[in-house]
XYZ file of C-alpha atoms in Angstrom:
330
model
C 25.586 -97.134 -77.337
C 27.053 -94.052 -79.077
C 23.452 -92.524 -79.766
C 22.701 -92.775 -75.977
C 26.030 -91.283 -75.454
C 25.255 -88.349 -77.953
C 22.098 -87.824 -76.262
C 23.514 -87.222 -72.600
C 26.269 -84.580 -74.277
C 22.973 -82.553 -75.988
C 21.030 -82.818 -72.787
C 24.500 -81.783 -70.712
C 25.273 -79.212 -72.816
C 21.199 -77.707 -72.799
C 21.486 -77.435 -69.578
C 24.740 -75.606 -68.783
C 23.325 -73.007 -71.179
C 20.295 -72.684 -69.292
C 22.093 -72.242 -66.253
C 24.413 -69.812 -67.769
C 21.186 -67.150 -68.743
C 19.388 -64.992 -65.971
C 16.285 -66.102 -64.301
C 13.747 -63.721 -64.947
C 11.112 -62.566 -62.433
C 7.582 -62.994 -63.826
C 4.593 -61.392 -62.357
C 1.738 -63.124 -61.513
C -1.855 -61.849 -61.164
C -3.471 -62.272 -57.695
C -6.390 -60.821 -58.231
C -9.083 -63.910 -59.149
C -6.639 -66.065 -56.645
C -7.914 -67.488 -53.293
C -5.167 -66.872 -51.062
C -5.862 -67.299 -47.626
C -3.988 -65.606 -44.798
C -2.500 -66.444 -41.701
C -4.970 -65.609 -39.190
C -3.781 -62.417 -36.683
C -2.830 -63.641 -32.738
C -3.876 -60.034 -31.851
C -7.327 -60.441 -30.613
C -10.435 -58.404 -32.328
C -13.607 -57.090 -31.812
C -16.708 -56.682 -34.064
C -19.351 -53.938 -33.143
C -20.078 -50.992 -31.311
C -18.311 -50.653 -28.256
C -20.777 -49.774 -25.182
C -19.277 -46.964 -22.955
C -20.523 -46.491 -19.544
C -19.916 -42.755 -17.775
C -17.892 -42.783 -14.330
C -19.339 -40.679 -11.816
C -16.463 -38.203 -10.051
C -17.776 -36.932 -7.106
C -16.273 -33.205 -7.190
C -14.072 -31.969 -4.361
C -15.005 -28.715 -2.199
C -12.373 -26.552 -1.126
C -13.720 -24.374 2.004
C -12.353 -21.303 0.440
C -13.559 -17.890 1.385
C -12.268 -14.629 -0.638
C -10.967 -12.052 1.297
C -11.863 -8.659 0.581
C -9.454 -7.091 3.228
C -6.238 -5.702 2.522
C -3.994 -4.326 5.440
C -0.825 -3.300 6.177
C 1.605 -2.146 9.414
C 4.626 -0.310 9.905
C 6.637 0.468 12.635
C 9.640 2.548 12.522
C 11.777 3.972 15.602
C 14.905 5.951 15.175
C 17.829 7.294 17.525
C 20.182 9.424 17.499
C 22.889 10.398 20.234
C 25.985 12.495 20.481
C 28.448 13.419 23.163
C 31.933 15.068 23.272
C 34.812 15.430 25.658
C 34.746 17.674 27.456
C 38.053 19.475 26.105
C 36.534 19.158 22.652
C 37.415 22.411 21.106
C 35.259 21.787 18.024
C 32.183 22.606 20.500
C 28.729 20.897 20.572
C 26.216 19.560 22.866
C 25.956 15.772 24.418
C 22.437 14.940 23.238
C 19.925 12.041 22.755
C 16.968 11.645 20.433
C 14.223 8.742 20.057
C 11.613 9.176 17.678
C 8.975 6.195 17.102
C 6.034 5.574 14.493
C 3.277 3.349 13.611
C 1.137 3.285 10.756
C -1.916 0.899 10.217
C -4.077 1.137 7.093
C -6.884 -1.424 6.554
C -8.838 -1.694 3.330
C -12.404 -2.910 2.482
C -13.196 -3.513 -1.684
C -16.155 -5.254 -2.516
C -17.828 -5.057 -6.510
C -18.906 -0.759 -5.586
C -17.908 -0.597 -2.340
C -15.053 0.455 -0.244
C -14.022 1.445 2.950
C -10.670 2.558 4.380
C -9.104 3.503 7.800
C -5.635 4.472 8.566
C -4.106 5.177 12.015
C -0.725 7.455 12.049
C 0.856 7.856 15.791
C 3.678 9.836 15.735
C 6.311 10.786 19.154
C 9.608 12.111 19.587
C 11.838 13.627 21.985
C 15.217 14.971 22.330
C 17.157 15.841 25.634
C 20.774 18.298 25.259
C 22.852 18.540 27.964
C 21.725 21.439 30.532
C 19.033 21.820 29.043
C 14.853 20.764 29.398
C 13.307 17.787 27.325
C 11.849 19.003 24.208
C 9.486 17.164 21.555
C 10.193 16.176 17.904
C 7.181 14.664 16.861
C 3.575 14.366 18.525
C 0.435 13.169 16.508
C -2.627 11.371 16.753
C -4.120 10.987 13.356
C -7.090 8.516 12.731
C -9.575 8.928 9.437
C -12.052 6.438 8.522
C -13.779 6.693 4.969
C -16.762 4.711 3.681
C -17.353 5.318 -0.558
C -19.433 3.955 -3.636
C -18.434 4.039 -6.754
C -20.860 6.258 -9.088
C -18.500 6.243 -12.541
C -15.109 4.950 -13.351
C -13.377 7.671 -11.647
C -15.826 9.271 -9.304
C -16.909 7.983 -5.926
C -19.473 9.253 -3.138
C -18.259 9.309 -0.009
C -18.531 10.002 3.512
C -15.916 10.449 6.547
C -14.734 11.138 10.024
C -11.214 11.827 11.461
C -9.953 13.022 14.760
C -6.342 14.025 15.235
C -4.766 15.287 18.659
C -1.430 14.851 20.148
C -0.071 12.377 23.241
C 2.285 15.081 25.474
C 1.750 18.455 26.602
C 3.500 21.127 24.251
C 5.857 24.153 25.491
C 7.663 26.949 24.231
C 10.357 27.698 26.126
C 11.754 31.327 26.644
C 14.455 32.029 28.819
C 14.519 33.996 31.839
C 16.527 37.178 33.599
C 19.445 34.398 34.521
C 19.438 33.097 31.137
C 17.378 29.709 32.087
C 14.724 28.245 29.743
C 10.893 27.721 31.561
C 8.488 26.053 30.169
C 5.293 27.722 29.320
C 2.216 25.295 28.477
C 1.180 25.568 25.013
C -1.143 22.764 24.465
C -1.692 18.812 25.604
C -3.928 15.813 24.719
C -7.502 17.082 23.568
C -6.449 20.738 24.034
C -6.423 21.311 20.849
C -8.632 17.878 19.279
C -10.054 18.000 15.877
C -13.265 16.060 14.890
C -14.338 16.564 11.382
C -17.011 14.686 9.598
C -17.191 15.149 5.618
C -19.737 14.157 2.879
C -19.386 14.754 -1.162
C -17.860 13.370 -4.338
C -13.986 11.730 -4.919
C -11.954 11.952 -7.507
C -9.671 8.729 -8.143
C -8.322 8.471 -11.579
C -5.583 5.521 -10.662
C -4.482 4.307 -7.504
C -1.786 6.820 -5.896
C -3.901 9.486 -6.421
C -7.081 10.699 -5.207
C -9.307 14.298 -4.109
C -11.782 14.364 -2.106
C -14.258 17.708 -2.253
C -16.439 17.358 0.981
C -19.418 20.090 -0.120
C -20.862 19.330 3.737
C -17.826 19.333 6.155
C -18.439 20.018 9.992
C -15.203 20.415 11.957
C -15.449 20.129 16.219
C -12.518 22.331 17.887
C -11.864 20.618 21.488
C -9.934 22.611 24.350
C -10.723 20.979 27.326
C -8.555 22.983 29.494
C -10.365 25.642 30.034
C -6.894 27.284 31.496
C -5.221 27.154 28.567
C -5.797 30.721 27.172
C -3.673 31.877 30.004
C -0.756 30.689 28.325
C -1.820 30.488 24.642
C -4.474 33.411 23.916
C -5.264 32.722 20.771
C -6.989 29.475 22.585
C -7.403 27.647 18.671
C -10.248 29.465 17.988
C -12.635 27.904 21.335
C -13.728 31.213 23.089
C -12.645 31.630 26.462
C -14.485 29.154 28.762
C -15.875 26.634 26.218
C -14.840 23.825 25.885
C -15.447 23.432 22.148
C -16.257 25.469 18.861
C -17.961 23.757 15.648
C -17.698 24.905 12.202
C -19.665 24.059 8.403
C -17.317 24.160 6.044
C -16.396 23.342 2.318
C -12.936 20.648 2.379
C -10.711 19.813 -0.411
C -8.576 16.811 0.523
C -5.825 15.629 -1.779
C -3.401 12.903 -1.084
C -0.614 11.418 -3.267
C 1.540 8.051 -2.747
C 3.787 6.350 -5.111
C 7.405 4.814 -5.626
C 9.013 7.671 -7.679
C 12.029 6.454 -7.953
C 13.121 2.498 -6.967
C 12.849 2.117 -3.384
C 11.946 6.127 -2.965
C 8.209 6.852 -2.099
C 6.848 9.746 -1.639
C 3.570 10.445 0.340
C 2.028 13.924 0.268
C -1.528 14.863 1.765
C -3.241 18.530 1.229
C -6.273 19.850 3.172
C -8.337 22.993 2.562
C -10.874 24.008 4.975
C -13.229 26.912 4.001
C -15.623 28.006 6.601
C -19.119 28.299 5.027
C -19.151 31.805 7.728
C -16.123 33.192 6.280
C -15.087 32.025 3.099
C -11.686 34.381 3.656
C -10.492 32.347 6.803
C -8.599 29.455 5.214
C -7.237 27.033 6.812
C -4.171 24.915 4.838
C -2.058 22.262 6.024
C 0.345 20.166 3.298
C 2.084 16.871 5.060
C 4.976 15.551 2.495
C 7.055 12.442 3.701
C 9.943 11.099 1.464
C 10.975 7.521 2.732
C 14.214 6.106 1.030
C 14.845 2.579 1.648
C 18.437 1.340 2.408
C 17.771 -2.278 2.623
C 15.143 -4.819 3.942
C 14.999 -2.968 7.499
C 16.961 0.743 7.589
C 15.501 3.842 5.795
C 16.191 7.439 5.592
C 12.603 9.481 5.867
C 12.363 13.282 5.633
C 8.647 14.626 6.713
C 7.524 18.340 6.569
C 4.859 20.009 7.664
C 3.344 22.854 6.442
C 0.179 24.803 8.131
C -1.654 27.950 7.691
C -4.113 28.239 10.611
C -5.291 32.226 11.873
C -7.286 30.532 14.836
C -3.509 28.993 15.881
C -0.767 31.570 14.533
C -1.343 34.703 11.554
C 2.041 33.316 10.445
C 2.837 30.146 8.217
C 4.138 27.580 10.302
C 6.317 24.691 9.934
C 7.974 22.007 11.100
C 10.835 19.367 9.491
C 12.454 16.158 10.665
C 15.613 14.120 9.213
C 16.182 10.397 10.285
C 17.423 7.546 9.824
C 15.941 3.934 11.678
C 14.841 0.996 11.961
C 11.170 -0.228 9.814
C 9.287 -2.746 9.794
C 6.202 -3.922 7.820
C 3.293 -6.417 7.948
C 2.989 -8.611 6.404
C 5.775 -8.564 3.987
């Protein structure tokens, strides 16, 4: 009995000192092992997957490019003024309308081009006591077809015609001190027709000079009266109804936004008769538009010309407004 109790103590004792120590981890090699793993629930495929092209049938769009560019404006102005009439400031009650309209269509195709503009131009102003007078009167229309040749120079070829709407007076007074009218000249009488051929210059896109080497002008007067009250007649002899010239053209025009919302639009012509290369003609058109906001602007236009078969003096002509424009599109 006391062995068997000496043997539980030993065994008792063993094993509370076994229990006391750390259990080590030992590695064990997998490598020659047949472990078998849980198969995957994701489902698998084995081979070469087959892939079969979907035909898209492609969508047309019915669009057609547009190789026209054009633009309208149309300005009017007014301006009035009246007094009392104790108003010892002095002055004259007066009214003035003035209208415009400007159309310019463009045509640019790989070489090609083609431009027309149309400027109409009218203006009147009545004063108290005394006879209507105009402020503005113009028909201007010029067409030009071109081809490029170089990366600056064009060929090109063009008509124009310019004329006026209203008959024009001067208007001297009389022994009594009363203005008459005396007939200066009216639609047609004078009318300009002038076809041009030759080469372009157009380095960027606000400038551009044309040199027309074979220019023919057509002088109209088809009042054959007028010379009674304008001798000089434009140049049309007495009788005739028309005079046509050859001559060599120089034709410069400049537009651009010099400052923001200023633009300033200048066009020169030269006209040298191939008969007498010392009768020059020169006319230089400047117009300096400031916008105010989307629909009011401020415009100043002169007019400068230089004409011996009209005047042997340099004439001119100037105009300050301020109206209502508007363009199309937008």
């Amino acid at each position: 009995m006391k062995n068997l109790l000496l043997a539980f103590l030993i065994v008792f004792a063993f094993s509370s000192r076994l229990a006391a120590q750390e259990i080590d981890t030992i590695p064990i090699p997998t490598k020659d092992l047949d472990i078998k793993l849980k198969r995957s629930p994701l489902p698998s495929r084995i081979g070469t997957l087959q892939f079969q092209p979907v035909k898209l049938n492609p969508a047309l769009v019915n669009a057609k490019i547009n190789y026209w560019k054009t633009k309208t404006s149309v300005g009017i102005n007014i301006n009035q003024a009246s007094f009392s009439d104790n108003w010892k400031g002095g002055g004259v009650n007066s009214l003035a309308i003035g209208g415009l309209i400007n159309y310019k269509a463009e045509y640019s195709k790989e070489s090609y081009s083609y431009v027309s503009e149309v400027i109409l131009q009218y203006g009147k102003v009545k004063n108290k006591n005394q006879l209507q007078k105009k402020t503005n009167d113009r028909i201007y229309w010029d067409n030009k077809a071109a081809i490029q040749l170089s990366k600056n120079w064009y060929f090109f070829g063009s008509i124009n015609f310019e004329s006026q709407f209203d008959k024009g007076f001067s208007y001297p007074k009389d022994a009594a001190g009363n203005e008459r009218e005396n007939l200066l000249s009216k639609f047609m009488s004078p009318g300009y027709l002038t076809e041009s051929i030759g080469f372009e210059y157009k380095p960027n896109k606000f400038f551009s000079t044309r040199i027309g080497t074979g220019t023919a002008r057509q002088t109209f007067v088809l009042d054959t009266d007028l010379y009674k009250t304008n001798p000089n007649n434009f140049g049309v002899k007495q009788g005739k109804k028309f005079r046509n010239e050859l001559a060599f053209q120089i034709v410069s025009s400049f537009e651009k936004e010099i400052f923001q919302n200023i633009t300033l639009k200048t066009r020169y012509n030269m006209f040298i008769p191939y008969d007498n290369f010392g009768h020059i003609d020169h006319r230089l058109d400047i117009n300096l538009v400031a916008k105010v906001n989307r629909f009011m602007n401020v415009s100043l236009t002169g007019v400068g010309l230089y004409d011996r078969d009209t005047d042997l003096k340099i004439q001119g002509s100037q105009t300050l407004a301020l109206g209502l424009m508007f363009t199309f599109p937008r």
